[in-house]
XYZ file of C-alpha atoms in Angstrom:
352
model
C 30.982 -0.132 86.374
C 28.335 2.468 85.622
C 27.673 4.277 82.347
C 29.905 7.054 81.071
C 29.205 10.364 82.905
C 27.741 11.926 79.739
C 25.368 8.986 79.276
C 24.430 9.075 82.963
C 23.668 12.811 82.701
C 21.290 12.502 79.752
C 19.541 9.481 81.239
C 19.004 11.257 84.531
C 17.548 14.290 82.757
C 15.132 12.093 80.801
C 14.205 9.995 83.853
C 13.183 13.134 85.732
C 10.975 14.301 82.883
C 9.320 10.893 82.492
C 8.524 10.837 86.209
C 6.999 14.289 85.731
C 4.889 13.023 82.808
C 3.600 10.145 84.911
C 2.763 12.534 87.748
C 0.769 14.726 85.364
C -1.131 11.686 84.096
C -2.297 10.807 87.620
C -3.682 14.311 88.238
C -7.305 14.738 87.067
C -7.913 17.289 84.322
C -8.812 20.778 85.510
C -10.680 23.585 83.788
C -7.376 25.424 83.478
C -5.932 22.526 81.460
C -2.897 22.156 83.674
C -2.204 18.529 82.827
C -0.727 17.161 79.640
C -4.139 16.623 78.099
C -3.979 12.821 78.112
C -6.058 12.446 81.284
C -5.522 10.080 84.221
C -4.447 6.460 83.719
C -6.084 3.543 85.464
C -4.896 0.026 86.173
C -5.082 -2.090 83.055
C -5.210 0.880 80.692
C -2.791 1.171 77.782
C 0.672 2.297 78.836
C 1.266 5.989 78.108
C 3.208 6.841 74.971
C 6.038 9.386 74.939
C 7.532 10.451 71.595
C 10.923 11.932 70.839
C 11.272 14.458 68.031
C 14.474 13.314 66.339
C 16.331 15.034 63.506
C 19.251 12.622 63.606
C 21.554 15.254 65.121
C 23.601 14.627 68.255
C 21.156 16.312 70.657
C 18.076 14.436 69.495
C 19.875 11.105 69.029
C 21.184 11.334 72.596
C 17.631 12.082 73.706
C 16.232 9.149 71.720
C 18.745 6.748 73.246
C 18.014 7.944 76.781
C 14.251 7.677 76.221
C 14.635 4.137 74.837
C 16.635 3.152 77.934
C 14.521 4.816 80.630
C 10.931 4.492 79.375
C 10.511 0.685 79.681
C 11.660 0.779 83.312
C 8.748 3.120 84.087
C 6.098 1.284 82.090
C 6.088 3.916 79.338
C 5.978 3.194 75.621
C 8.647 5.109 73.713
C 8.272 6.183 70.087
C 9.863 8.636 67.699
C 8.972 11.144 64.997
C 11.289 12.713 62.455
C 10.137 15.624 60.323
C 11.257 15.919 56.715
C 11.209 19.633 55.899
C 12.071 19.023 52.261
C 14.571 21.898 52.281
C 17.573 19.898 51.063
C 18.159 17.438 48.260
C 17.807 13.900 49.568
C 15.976 14.969 52.718
C 13.581 12.037 52.315
C 16.487 9.598 52.352
C 17.909 11.311 55.430
C 14.538 10.988 57.191
C 14.428 7.279 56.283
C 17.878 6.835 57.861
C 16.687 8.494 61.062
C 13.687 6.151 61.156
C 16.068 3.193 60.826
C 18.237 4.494 63.675
C 15.272 5.038 65.985
C 13.929 1.586 65.146
C 17.340 0.115 66.029
C 16.937 1.724 69.463
C 13.665 -0.255 69.766
C 11.445 2.791 69.696
C 7.908 1.990 68.559
C 5.991 3.545 66.869
C 8.466 5.379 64.644
C 7.379 7.657 61.810
C 8.737 10.104 59.253
C 6.419 13.026 58.480
C 6.945 15.238 55.427
C 5.914 18.889 55.650
C 5.673 21.832 53.290
C 7.531 24.870 54.647
C 5.958 28.229 53.879
C 7.534 31.668 53.914
C 5.723 33.531 56.688
C 8.090 35.038 59.261
C 11.282 34.023 57.445
C 12.810 30.595 56.732
C 13.635 29.653 60.322
C 10.216 30.614 61.714
C 8.386 28.961 58.801
C 10.306 25.706 59.278
C 9.603 25.788 63.013
C 5.871 26.339 62.460
C 5.701 23.477 59.966
C 7.635 21.196 62.313
C 5.426 21.844 65.336
C 2.327 21.438 63.202
C 3.529 17.988 62.134
C 4.474 17.017 65.697
C 1.076 18.131 67.006
C -0.720 16.112 64.338
C 1.341 13.004 65.053
C 0.953 13.324 68.826
C -2.827 13.740 68.491
C -3.145 10.816 66.095
C -0.990 8.478 68.186
C -2.389 9.618 71.535
C 0.997 10.627 72.929
C 1.166 11.939 76.491
C 4.246 14.039 75.698
C 6.792 14.875 73.010
C 10.435 15.271 74.054
C 12.592 17.909 72.343
C 16.395 17.948 72.359
C 17.039 21.645 73.028
C 20.159 22.059 75.165
C 21.488 24.738 77.480
C 23.420 26.148 74.522
C 20.198 26.459 72.520
C 18.654 28.261 75.479
C 21.504 30.763 75.592
C 21.112 31.446 71.878
C 17.368 31.968 72.294
C 17.923 34.502 75.087
C 20.382 36.479 72.958
C 18.002 36.459 69.980
C 15.230 37.772 72.237
C 17.531 40.471 73.556
C 18.413 41.537 70.006
C 14.728 41.821 69.090
C 14.035 44.018 72.108
C 10.876 42.032 72.761
C 10.858 42.291 76.543
C 11.235 39.957 79.476
C 9.159 37.140 77.968
C 11.635 36.788 75.096
C 14.503 36.774 77.585
C 12.879 33.834 79.355
C 13.827 31.604 76.442
C 12.293 28.167 76.028
C 10.134 26.630 78.738
C 10.850 23.196 80.154
C 7.173 22.486 79.414
C 5.112 24.090 76.684
C 2.227 23.538 74.301
C -0.892 25.129 72.906
C -4.515 25.240 74.064
C -5.633 21.857 75.376
C -2.057 20.544 75.322
C -0.394 22.779 77.901
C 2.469 20.444 78.818
C 2.794 18.406 75.638
C 6.352 19.459 74.815
C 9.109 18.663 77.307
C 12.737 19.768 77.070
C 14.852 17.519 79.340
C 18.211 18.930 78.210
C 17.839 22.617 79.074
C 20.405 22.100 81.853
C 22.627 19.857 79.706
C 25.269 21.368 77.440
C 25.595 20.469 73.769
C 28.985 18.799 74.236
C 27.581 16.369 76.804
C 24.911 15.231 74.365
C 27.478 14.772 71.591
C 29.814 12.875 73.953
C 26.949 10.571 74.953
C 26.405 9.691 71.293
C 30.099 9.074 70.725
C 30.600 6.686 73.660
C 27.459 4.765 72.665
C 28.590 4.610 69.003
C 25.394 6.322 67.890
C 25.649 7.705 64.349
C 24.677 11.376 64.133
C 23.955 13.773 61.300
C 25.228 17.345 61.314
C 22.671 19.510 59.517
C 24.510 21.872 57.138
C 21.928 24.550 57.970
C 23.468 24.691 61.452
C 26.673 26.099 59.977
C 25.116 28.164 57.184
C 25.770 31.883 57.869
C 22.569 32.728 56.007
C 20.691 31.739 59.176
C 20.689 34.105 62.144
C 20.983 31.370 64.771
C 23.915 29.824 62.916
C 25.796 33.140 62.903
C 25.070 33.588 66.586
C 26.273 30.065 67.383
C 29.526 30.203 65.456
C 30.377 33.910 65.658
C 28.346 35.728 68.302
C 28.649 33.429 71.323
C 32.355 32.675 70.794
C 32.992 36.428 70.592
C 31.118 36.973 73.854
C 33.081 34.219 75.589
C 36.326 35.701 74.294
C 35.388 39.128 75.636
C 33.711 38.085 78.894
C 35.271 34.741 79.687
C 33.791 31.277 80.035
C 30.436 30.871 81.707
C 28.410 33.072 79.330
C 26.167 30.174 78.268
C 25.445 29.176 81.876
C 24.738 32.799 82.838
C 22.323 33.246 79.927
C 20.508 30.042 80.866
C 20.135 31.316 84.447
C 18.847 34.608 83.069
C 16.219 32.677 81.126
C 14.896 30.973 84.261
C 14.857 34.171 86.342
C 13.139 36.062 83.528
C 10.565 33.292 83.135
C 9.685 33.437 86.835
C 9.200 37.221 86.615
C 7.254 37.031 83.363
C 4.941 34.328 84.758
C 4.195 36.487 87.808
C 3.446 39.559 85.671
C 1.255 37.527 83.304
C -0.746 36.244 86.267
C -1.151 39.809 87.558
C -2.301 40.998 84.137
C -4.876 38.219 83.850
C -6.386 39.281 87.173
C -6.189 42.993 86.345
C -7.923 42.635 82.995
C -11.353 42.008 84.506
C -11.095 45.225 86.514
C -10.390 47.497 83.534
C -13.420 46.517 81.455
C -16.813 48.193 81.598
C -20.167 46.427 81.839
C -20.064 45.737 78.080
C -16.584 44.246 78.271
C -14.816 47.213 76.663
C -11.419 48.345 77.922
C -11.539 51.630 79.843
C -8.592 53.889 79.065
C -8.526 55.647 82.455
C -8.344 52.360 84.338
C -5.685 51.047 81.971
C -3.628 54.205 82.535
C -3.644 53.556 86.291
C -1.980 50.147 85.893
C 1.804 49.724 86.113
C 3.211 49.859 82.550
C 4.416 46.225 82.580
C 0.973 44.997 83.595
C -0.904 47.356 81.252
C 1.076 46.210 78.215
C 0.352 42.596 79.050
C -3.352 43.356 79.305
C -3.173 45.048 75.900
C -1.290 42.126 74.375
C -3.863 39.659 75.703
C -6.651 41.741 74.207
C -4.938 42.045 70.812
C -4.267 38.297 70.614
C -7.871 37.577 71.655
C -9.041 39.806 68.790
C -7.227 37.586 66.279
C -3.655 38.852 66.020
C -1.152 35.945 65.775
C 0.991 35.906 68.918
C 4.112 34.989 66.941
C 3.771 38.053 64.728
C 3.060 40.479 67.543
C 6.160 42.372 68.689
C 6.908 44.875 71.435
C 6.730 47.801 68.988
C 3.128 46.868 68.147
C 2.085 46.907 71.790
C 3.971 50.165 72.370
C 1.919 51.809 69.594
C -1.314 50.604 71.191
C -0.064 51.721 74.596
C 0.368 55.254 73.274
C -3.383 55.372 72.694
C -3.583 55.210 76.504
C -0.549 57.175 77.646
C 0.074 59.604 74.771
C -3.393 60.307 73.401
C -3.292 63.121 70.844
C -6.313 62.226 68.747
C -4.373 59.739 66.589
C -6.199 57.267 64.380
C -6.459 53.496 64.461
C -3.352 51.341 64.871
C -3.034 48.517 62.326
C -1.784 45.257 63.827
C -0.889 41.774 62.480
C -3.852 39.583 61.569
C -5.867 42.525 60.192
C -6.563 43.654 63.762
C -6.899 47.349 64.560
C -6.900 49.231 67.840
C -8.660 52.582 68.206
C -9.597 54.899 71.050
C -13.244 55.867 71.065
C -14.943 57.872 73.811
C -12.560 56.862 76.581
C -12.686 53.215 75.541
C -10.093 51.166 73.673
C -11.700 49.210 70.842
C -9.656 46.295 69.485
C -11.161 44.299 66.625
C -10.472 42.770 63.256
C -10.902 45.265 60.450
């Protein structure tokens, strides 16, 4: 008799991602940094390490159990990291419990990492930044080939709706990528459960008798995502019928495909709109389709030092008006002390 269908579903999702990690490790590094950053493996080399980011909740515990089951069969070492955000009384004890649970699953190495959460961008964004910073540090230090994250299809639907509410364009509607990472670590983060619903993950924990922790922040109406999860999405399903989550997840994938194509077009177009000194020419920018032009502008603003996470559609629209609605207006102030100004038919973007 095989495993419970919920357990089989999470194991299959993880097995596919681990095969993908191994494939990336056999592909030589390219200048574009398309592999995971760990480089190719050779016979006799140390087995690759894959970490799971585990909060102790149902999604990440299901992921940890599936990784512990599948990794040894593929010659992969499986470890775990839990991040103590220090936002609740006794959070250090909770993190120690998660370490114990991951150790019981025979994950090794297993670590708890404490972080200090700032205030930039609001509590949710600040906690996320601190968490990814800790995961990056741990992955670098331990030489991990990948870090698995337990985001589910439900999380993806919530992310799409949040992007829609911000009015941030098609990239926000594309939600979370199955693979992501920063410079030099393009495919570090993997999300095996983006096609798995939250209930399946919870069921997998229940039938395996895995203890889980329900973070009270997930039900706290002070947090936007919590309100969306417990009020917004149920209201949409009541009004539109079941299937909203699946439809939003499909929207994310379709939007990501479109956004990737437009980003590629913008990268190619950017070289053609600069003069011999590398300055952006307003007339050539004006001739580009708006979707491509705004991406070129965003790339230029980020390159000048503006943090991508703080740069919203309204910022780019203001810069775009220097091209399409020029009336002699002054410099546009942007996040990161960057300013954009039109000078003699050129667009100058620099830190002030």
